Coordinates of C-alpha atoms and ligand atoms in Angstrom, one line a residue:
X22 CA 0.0 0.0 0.0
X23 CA 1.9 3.1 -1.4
X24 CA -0.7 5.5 -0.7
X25 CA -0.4 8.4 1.7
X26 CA -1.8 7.7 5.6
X27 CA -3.8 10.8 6.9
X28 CA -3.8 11.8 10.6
X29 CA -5.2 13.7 12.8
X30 CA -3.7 16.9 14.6
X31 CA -3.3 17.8 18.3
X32 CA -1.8 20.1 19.9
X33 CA 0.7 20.9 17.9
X34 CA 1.3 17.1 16.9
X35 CA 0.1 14.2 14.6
X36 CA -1.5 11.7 16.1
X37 CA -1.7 8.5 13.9
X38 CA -5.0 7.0 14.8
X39 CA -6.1 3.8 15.4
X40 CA -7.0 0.9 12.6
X41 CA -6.5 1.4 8.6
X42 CA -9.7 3.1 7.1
X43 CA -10.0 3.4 2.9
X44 CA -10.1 7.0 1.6
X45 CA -12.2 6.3 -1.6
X46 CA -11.9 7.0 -4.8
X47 CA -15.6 7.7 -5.7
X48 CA -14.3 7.1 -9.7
X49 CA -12.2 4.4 -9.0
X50 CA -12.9 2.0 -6.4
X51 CA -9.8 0.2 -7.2
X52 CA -7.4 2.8 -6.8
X53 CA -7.7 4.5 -3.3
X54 CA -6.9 8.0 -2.4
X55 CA -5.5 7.0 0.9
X56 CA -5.8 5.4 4.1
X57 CA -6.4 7.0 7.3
X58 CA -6.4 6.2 10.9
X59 CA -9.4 7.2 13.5
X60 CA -9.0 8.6 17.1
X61 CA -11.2 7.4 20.2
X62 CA -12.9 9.5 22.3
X63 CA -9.9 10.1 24.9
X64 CA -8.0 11.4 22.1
X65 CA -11.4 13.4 21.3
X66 CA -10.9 15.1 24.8
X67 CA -7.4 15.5 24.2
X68 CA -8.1 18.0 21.4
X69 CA -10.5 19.9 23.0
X70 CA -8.2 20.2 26.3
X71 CA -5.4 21.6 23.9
X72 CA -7.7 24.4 22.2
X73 CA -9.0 25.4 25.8
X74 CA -5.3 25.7 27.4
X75 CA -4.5 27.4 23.9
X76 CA -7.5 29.5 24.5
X77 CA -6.3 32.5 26.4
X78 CA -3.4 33.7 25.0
X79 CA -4.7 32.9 21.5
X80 CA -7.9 35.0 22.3
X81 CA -5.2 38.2 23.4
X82 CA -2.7 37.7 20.6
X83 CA -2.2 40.2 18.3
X84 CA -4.9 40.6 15.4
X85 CA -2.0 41.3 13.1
X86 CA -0.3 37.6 14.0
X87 CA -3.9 36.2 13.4
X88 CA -3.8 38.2 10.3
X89 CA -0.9 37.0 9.3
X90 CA -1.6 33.5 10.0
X91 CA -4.7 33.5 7.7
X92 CA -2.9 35.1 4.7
X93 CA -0.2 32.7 4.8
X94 CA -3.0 29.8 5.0
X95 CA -5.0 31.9 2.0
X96 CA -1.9 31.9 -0.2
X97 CA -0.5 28.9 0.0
X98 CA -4.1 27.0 -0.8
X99 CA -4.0 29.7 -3.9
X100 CA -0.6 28.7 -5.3
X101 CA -1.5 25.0 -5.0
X102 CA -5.1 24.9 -5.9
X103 CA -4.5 22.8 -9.0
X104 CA -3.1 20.0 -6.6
X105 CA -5.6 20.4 -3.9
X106 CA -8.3 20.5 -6.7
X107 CA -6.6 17.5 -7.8
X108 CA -6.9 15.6 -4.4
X109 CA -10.5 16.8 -4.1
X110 CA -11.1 15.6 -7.5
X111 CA -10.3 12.3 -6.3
X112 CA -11.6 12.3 -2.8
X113 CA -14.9 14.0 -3.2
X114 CA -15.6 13.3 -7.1
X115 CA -16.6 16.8 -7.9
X116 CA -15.0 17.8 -11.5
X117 CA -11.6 19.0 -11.9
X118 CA -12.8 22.5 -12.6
X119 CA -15.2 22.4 -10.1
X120 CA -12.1 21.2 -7.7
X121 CA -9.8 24.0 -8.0
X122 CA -12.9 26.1 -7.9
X123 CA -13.5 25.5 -4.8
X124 CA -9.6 25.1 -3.5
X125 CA -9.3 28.6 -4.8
X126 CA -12.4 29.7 -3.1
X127 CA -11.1 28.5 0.4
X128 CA -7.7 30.2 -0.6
X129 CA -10.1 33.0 -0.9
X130 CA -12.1 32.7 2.7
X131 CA -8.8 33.0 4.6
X132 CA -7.6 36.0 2.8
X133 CA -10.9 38.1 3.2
X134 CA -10.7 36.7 7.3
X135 CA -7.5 37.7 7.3
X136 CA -8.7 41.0 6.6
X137 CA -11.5 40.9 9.1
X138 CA -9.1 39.9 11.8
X139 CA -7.9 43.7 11.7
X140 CA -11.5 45.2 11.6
X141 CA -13.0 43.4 14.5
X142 CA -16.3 46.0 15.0
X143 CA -17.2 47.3 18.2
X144 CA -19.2 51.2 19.2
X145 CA -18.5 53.6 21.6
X146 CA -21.7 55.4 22.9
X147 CA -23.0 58.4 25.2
X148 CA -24.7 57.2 28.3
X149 CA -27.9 57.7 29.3
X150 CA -25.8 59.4 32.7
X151 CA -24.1 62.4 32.2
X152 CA -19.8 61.8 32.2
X153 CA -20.5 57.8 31.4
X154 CA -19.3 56.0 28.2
X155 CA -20.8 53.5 27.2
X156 CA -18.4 50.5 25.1
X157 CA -19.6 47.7 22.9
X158 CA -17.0 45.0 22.4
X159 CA -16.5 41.7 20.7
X160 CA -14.6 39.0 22.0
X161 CA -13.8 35.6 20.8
X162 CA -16.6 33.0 22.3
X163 CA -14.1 30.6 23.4
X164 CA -13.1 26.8 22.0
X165 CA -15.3 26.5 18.7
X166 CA -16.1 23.1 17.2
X167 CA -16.7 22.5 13.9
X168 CA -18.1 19.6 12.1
X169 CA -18.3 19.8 8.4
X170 CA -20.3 17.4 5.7
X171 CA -18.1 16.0 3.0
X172 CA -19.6 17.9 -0.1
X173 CA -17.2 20.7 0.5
X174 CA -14.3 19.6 1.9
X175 CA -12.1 22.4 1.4
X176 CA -14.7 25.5 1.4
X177 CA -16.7 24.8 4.4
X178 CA -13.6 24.0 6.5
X179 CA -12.2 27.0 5.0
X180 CA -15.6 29.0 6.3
X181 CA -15.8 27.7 9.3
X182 CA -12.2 27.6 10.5
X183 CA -11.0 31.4 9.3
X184 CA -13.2 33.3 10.8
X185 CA -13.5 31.1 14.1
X186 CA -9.2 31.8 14.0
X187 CA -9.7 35.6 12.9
X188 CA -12.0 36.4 16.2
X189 CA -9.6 35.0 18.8
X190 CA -11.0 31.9 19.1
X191 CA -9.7 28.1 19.6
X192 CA -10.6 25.3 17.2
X193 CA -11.2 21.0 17.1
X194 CA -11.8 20.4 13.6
X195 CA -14.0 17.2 13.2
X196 CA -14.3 16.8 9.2
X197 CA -17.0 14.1 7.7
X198 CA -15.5 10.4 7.3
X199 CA -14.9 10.3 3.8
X200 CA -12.8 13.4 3.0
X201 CA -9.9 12.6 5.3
X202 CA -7.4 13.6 2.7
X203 CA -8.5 17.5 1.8
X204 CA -9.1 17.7 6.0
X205 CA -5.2 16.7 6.3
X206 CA -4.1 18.9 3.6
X207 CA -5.8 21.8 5.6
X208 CA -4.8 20.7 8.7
X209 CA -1.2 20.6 7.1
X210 CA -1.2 23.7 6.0
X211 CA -2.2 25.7 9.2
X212 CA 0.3 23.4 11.1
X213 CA 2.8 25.4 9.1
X214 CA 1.6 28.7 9.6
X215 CA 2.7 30.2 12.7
X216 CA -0.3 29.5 15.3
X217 CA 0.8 28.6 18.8
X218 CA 0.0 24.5 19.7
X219 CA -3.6 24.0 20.2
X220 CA -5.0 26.5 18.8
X221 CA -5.9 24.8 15.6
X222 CA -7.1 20.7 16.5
X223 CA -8.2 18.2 13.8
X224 CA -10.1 14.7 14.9
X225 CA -10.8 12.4 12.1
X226 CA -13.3 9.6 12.8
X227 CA -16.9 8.5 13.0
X228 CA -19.6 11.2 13.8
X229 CA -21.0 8.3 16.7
X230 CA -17.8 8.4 18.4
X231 CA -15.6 11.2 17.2
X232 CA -18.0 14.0 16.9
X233 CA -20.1 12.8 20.1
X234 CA -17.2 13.0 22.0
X235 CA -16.5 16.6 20.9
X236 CA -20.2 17.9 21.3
X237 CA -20.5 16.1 25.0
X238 CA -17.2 17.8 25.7
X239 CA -17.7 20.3 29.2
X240 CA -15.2 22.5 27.5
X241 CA -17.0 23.2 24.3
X242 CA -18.2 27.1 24.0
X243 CA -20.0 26.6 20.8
X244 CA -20.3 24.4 17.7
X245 CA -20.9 25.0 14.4
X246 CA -22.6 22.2 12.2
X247 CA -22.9 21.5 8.4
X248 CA -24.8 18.1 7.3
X249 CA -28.0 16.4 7.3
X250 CA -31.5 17.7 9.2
X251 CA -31.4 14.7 11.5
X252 CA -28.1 14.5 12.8
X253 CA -28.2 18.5 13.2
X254 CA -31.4 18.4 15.6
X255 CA -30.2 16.0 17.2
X256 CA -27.2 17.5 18.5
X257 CA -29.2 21.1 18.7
X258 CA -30.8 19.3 21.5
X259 CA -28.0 18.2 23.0
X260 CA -25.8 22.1 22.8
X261 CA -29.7 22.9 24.1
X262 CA -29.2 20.7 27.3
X263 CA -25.8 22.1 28.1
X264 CA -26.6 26.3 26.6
X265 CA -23.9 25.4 24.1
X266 CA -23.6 27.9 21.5
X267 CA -25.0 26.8 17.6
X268 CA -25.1 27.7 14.5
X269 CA -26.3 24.9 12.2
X270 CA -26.4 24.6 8.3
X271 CA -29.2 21.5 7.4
X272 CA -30.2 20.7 4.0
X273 CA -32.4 22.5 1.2
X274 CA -35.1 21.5 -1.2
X275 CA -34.7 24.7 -3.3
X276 CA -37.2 25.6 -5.3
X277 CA -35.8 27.3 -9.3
X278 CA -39.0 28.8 -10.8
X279 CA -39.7 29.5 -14.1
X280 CA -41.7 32.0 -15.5
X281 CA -43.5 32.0 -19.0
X282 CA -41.3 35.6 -20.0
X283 CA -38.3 34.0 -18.9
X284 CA -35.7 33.5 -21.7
X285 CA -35.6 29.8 -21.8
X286 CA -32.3 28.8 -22.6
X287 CA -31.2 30.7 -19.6
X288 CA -34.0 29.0 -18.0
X289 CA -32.5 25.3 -18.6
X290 CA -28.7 26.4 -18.0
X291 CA -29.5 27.6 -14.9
X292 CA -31.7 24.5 -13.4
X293 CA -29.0 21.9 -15.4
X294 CA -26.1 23.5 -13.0
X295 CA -28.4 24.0 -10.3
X296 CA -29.6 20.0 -10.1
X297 CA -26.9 18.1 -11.5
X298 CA -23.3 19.9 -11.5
X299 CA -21.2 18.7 -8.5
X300 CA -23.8 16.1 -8.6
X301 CA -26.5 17.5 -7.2
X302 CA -24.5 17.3 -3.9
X303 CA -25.0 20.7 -2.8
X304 CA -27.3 21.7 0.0
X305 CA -28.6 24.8 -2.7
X306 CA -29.3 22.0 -5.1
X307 CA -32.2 23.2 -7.8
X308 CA -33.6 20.2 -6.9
X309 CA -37.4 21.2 -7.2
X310 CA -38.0 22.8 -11.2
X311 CA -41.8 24.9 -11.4
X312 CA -42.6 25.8 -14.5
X313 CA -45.1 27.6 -16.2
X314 CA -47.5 25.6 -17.9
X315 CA -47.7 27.6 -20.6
X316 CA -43.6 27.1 -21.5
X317 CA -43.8 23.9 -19.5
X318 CA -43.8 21.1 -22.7
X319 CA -40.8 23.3 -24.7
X320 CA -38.6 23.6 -21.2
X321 CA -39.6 19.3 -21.3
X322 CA -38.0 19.6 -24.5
X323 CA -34.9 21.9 -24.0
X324 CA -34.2 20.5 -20.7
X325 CA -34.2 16.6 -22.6
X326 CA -32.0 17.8 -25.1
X327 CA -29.4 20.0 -22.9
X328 CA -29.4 16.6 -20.3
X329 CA -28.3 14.1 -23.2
X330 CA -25.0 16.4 -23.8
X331 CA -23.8 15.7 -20.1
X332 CA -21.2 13.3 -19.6
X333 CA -20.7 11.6 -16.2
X334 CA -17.5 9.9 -15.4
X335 CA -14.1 10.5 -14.6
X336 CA -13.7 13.7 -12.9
X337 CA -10.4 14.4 -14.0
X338 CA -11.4 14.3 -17.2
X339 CA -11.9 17.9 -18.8
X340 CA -14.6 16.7 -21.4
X341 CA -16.8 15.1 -18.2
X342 CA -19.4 17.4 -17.0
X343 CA -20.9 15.6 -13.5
X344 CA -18.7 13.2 -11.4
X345 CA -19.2 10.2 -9.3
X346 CA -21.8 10.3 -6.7
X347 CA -19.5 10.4 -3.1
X348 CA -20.0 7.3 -1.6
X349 CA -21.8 4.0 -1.8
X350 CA -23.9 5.1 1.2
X351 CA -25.3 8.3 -0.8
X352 CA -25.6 6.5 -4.2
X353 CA -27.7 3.9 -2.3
X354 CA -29.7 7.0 -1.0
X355 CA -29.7 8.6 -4.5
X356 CA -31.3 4.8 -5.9
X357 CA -33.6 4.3 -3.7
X358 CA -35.4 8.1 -4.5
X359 CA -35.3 7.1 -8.2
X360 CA -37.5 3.7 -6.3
X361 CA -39.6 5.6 -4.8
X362 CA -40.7 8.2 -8.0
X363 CA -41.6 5.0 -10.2
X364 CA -43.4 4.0 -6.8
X365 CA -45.2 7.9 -6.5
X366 CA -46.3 7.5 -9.9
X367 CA -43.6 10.4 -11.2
X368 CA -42.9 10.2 -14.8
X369 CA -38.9 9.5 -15.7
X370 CA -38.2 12.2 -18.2
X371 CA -34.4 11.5 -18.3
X372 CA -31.5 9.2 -16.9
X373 CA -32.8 6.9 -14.2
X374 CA -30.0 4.7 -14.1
X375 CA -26.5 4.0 -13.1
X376 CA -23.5 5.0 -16.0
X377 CA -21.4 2.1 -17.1
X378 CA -17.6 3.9 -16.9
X379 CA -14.4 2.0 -17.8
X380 CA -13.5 2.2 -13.9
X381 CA -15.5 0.7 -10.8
X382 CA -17.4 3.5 -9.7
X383 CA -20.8 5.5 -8.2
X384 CA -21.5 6.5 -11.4
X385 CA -25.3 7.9 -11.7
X386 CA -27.1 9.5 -14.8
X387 CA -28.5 12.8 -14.1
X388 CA -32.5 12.1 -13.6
X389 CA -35.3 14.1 -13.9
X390 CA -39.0 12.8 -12.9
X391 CA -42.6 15.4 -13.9
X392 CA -43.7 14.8 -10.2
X393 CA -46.6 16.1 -8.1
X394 CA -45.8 18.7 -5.1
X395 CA -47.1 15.8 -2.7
X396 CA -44.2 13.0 -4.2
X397 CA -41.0 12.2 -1.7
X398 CA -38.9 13.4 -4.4
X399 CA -40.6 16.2 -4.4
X400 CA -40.5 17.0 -0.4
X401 CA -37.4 15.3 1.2
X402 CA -33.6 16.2 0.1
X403 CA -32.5 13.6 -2.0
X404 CA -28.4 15.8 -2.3
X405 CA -28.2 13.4 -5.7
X406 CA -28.2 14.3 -9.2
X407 CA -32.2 13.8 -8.7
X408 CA -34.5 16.3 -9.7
X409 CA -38.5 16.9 -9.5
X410 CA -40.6 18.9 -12.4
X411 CA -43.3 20.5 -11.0
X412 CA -46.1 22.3 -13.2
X413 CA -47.7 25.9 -12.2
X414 CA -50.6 26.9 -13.7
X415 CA -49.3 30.8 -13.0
X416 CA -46.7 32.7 -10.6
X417 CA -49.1 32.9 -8.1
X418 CA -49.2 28.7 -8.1
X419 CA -45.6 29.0 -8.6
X420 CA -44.4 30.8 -5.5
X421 CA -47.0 28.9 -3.5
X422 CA -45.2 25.6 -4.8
X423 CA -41.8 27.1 -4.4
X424 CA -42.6 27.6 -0.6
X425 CA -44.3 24.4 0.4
X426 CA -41.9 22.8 2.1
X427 CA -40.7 22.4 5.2
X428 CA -37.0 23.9 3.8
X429 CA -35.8 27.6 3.4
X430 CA -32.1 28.0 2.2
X431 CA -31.9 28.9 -1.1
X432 CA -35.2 29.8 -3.9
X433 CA -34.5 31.0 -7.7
X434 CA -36.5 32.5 -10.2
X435 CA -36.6 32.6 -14.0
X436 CA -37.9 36.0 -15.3
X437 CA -38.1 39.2 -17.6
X438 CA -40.5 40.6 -15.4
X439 CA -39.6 43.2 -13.1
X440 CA -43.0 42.6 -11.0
X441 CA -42.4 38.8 -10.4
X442 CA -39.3 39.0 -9.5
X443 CA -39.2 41.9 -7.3
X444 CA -42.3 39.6 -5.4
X445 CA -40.5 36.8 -5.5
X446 CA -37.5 38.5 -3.7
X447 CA -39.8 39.5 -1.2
X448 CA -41.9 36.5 -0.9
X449 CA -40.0 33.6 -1.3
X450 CA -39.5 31.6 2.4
X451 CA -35.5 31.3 2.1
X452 CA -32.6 32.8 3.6
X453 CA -31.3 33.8 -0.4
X454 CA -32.9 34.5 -3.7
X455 CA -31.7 34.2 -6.8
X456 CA -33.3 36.0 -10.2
X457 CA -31.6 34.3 -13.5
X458 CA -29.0 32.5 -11.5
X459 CA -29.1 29.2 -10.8
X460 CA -30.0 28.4 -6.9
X461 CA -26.2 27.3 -5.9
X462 CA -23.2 29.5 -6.8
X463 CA -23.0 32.2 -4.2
X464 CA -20.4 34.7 -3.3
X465 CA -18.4 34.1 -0.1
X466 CA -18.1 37.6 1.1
X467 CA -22.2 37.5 2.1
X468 CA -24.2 36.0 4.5
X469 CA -24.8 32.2 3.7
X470 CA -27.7 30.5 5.3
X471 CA -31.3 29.9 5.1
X472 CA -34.5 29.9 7.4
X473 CA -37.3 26.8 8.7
X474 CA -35.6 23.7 8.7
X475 CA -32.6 24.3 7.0
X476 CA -30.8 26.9 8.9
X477 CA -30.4 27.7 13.1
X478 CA -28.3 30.5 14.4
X479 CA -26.4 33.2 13.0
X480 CA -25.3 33.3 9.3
X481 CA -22.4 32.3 7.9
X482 CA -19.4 33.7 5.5
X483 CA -18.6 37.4 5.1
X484 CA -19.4 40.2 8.0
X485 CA -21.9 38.4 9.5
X486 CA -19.9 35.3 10.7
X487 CA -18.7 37.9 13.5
X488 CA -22.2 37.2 15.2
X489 CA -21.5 33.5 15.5
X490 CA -18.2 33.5 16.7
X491 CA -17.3 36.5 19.0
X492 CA -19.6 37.4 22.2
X493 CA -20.8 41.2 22.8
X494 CA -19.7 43.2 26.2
X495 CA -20.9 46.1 27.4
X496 CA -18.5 48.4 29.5
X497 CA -19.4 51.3 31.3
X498 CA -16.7 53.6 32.3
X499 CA -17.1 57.0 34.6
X500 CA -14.3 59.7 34.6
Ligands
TXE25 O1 -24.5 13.6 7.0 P1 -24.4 13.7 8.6 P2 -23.9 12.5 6.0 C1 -27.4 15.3 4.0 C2 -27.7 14.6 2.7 C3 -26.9 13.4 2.8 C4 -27.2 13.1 4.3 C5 -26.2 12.1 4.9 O2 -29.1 14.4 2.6 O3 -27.5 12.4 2.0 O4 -27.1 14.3 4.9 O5 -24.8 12.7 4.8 C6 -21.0 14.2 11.7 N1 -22.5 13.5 16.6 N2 -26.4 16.3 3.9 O6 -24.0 11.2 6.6 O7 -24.6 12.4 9.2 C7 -20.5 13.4 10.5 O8 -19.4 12.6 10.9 C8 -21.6 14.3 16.1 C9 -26.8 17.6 3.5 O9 -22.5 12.9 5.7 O10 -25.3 14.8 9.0 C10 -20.1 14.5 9.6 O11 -18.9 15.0 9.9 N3 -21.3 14.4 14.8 C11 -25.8 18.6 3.9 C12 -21.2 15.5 9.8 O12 -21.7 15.2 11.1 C13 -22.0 13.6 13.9 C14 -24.4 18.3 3.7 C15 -22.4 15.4 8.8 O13 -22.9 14.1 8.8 C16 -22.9 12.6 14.4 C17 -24.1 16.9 4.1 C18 -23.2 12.6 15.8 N4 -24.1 11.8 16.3 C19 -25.1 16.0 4.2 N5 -23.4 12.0 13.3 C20 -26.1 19.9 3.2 N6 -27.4 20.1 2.8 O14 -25.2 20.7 2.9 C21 -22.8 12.4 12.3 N7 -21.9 13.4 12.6

């Protein structure tokens, strides 16, 4: 076995891990990416006692070392993002170009954090009492753990981790099983970029054992979550039970809408990337289509023809267009919908199946089903290259469609018209709108997140992440 062993990182050290875990190739099942070993939960606690002895010089040290800190981790993940892209490629089964895309948006994260770690806001007001001041500060909220999904291995690290660093504040880094290797690369790089030991941890392993034994942890301020609605409530009960701090990103069913004025081709190029690209593995998925009955047959059309140029396969290679699914696990999740729309009664307009590829691998057509609003594949996240086509007799049908569901992160809309879509930005139930966009693809200087099931807590990304991970003081001072 020639291929690299990934492990996790304490205080300053590596720590091997126990047993020899695959890191899949989602293309390739024959050639793995790695191997990786997986802590236990005194190793867990380890971590977490590291980050909280790192905790108080780390939350006084000077916001131009954090600076610096972050801009070294920035560049170096932006001179290397072909080879990270490369190992994400591999890991993950995202595209190539859609690899380095998101390397270089990491790279990105940490330089505009680095940024924010010099203008960390705070006010200075009268009293209500004459000759008192009134201050407003921010300080870090203490040892911050993160626990990140494996659709974005480098960029939701990257978003968690820089501006939990940039505010003063401690990390334990628990990434999702299957992404070990883009989790070490990180880990790697911050080892080399000047923090003191402790202040950045990273714990690979299960969720059951791993990432319980970080939640449960007394020494936990807050935690910040990315991954599935279930496992999310389920530890928002448990942060409830101790007054843990949370902010928690859960899954989508986002609705794309399209209009009869909209221009069409725009129309299908902006719900192909929204379902399918990266797979359809992104929580802002278009994975719920409503068209317009009166341009719903030629979008039928437009979207059959524009689905048959795709190519799945090997993600490496520049002519594919849509990768492997991640992991047995999800392309077993990804089946059984497909089951359960024949079962509904949905009608398969395209795909349906698996892709026969030269190499062993999760390779699934992209699939699209005319559904009714009440269908599972029309109501539960599927976070496959699965979508549902649902027919609106008008806009008013349309944005009632686009906001039954129990979800709230992300709705689009297809339009010429000024009217709709200037109702649609103020009616639709999510945390962002899109207008001739498709639903995923957002900047990372803004606030990410959405509203009803899929979001709790603060936003994410840009200004806003300083709600999350600082904590407010108020200090009055009389002359
Ligand atoms: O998610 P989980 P998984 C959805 C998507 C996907 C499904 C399963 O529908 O099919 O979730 O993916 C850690 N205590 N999304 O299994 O289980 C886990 O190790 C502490 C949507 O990856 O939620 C991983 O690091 N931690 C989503 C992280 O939680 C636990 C993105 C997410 O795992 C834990 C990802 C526990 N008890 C998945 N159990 C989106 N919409 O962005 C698990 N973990």
């Amino acid at each position: 076995m020639n291929e690299p062993r990934y492990s996790s990182y304490i205080a300053g050290q590596w720590v091997e891990g126990g047993g020899s875990h695959v890191d899949e190739n989602p293309a390739n099942l024959d050639a793995p990416v790695g191997h990786y070993g997986v802590l236990d939960a005194a190793a867990v606690g380890q971590a977490v006692d590291a980050a909280a002895a790192a905790l108080p010089a780390w939350s006084l040290a000077a916001p131009q070392l954090r600076a610096e800190v972050l801009d070294f981790v920035g560049s170096e993940i932006l001179a290397r993002k072909e080879e990270l892209g490369r190992l994400l490629a591999r890991e993950e089964g995202k595209t190539l170009a859609e690899s380095i895309g998101e390397a270089a948006r990491a790279g990105q994260i940490f330089k505009f954090f680095a940024g924010e770690a010099l203008r960390i806001p705070g006010e200075k007001l009268a009293s209500t009492r004459p000759g008192v001041d009134v201050e407003v500060t921010r300080e870090p909220v203490g040892v911050v753990g993160i626990i990140a999904p494996w659709n974005f291995p480098l960029a939701i690290p990257a978003w968690k981790i820089a501006p939990a660093l940039a505010f003063g504040n401690t990390v334990v880094f628990k990434p999702a099983e299957i992404v070990p290797g883009c989790a070490w690369a990180l880990a790697e790089i911050l080892s080399r970029a000047g923090l003191p030991e402790g202040v950045f941890n990273m714990v690979l392993g299960s969720g059951r054992t791993v990432g319980q034994a970080l939640v449960a942890h007394p020494k936990l301020d807050a935690l910040t979550f990315t991954g599935s609605v279930p496992t999310g409530r389920a530890l928002l009960e448990q942060a409830a039970g101790r007054a843990l701090k949370v902010q928690m990103e859960m899954g989508g069913k986002n609705p794309l809408v399209v209009l009869a004025d909209a221009d069409l081709d725009q129309a299908v190029e902006c719900a192909v990337n929204g379902a399918f690209f990266s797979t359809g593995q992104r929580c802002t998925a278009s994975s719920r289509l409503i068209v317009e009955a009166a341009v719903y047959d030629r979008f039928v059309v437009k979207m059959q023809a524009r689905m048959a140029q795709l190519r799945v396969g090997d993600p490496l290679d520049p002519q594919v267009h849509i990768g492997p699914v991640a992991s047995q696990a999800q392309l077993d999740t990804d089946l059984g919908y497909i089951r359960a729309g024949h079962e509904d009664g949905a009608e398969l307009l395209a795909g349906g199946g698996r892709v026969d590829c030269p190499t062993r691998g999760h390779f699934l057509a992209p699939t699209l089903f005319a559904a009714r609003a009440s269908d599972r594949i029309s109501r539960e996240e599927i976070f496959g290259p699965v979508a549902a086509l649902l027919r609106a007799a008008d806009y008013e049908h349309a944005l009632a469609l686009a906001n039954d569901t129990e979800f709230g992160l992300c709705a689009g809309i297809c339009t010429t018209s000024l009217r709709h879509a200037t109702h649609f930005k103020r009616h639709a139930q999510a945390g962002m709108v899109m207008v001739n966009l498709p639903t995923a693809g957002v900047d990372p200087h803004v606030p990410f997140g959405g509203r009803k099931a899929s979001s709790y807590g603060p936003r994410e990304q840009g200004r806003y992440a300083v709600e999350f991970y600082t904590t407010v003081k108020t200090a009055y001072t009389s002359a």
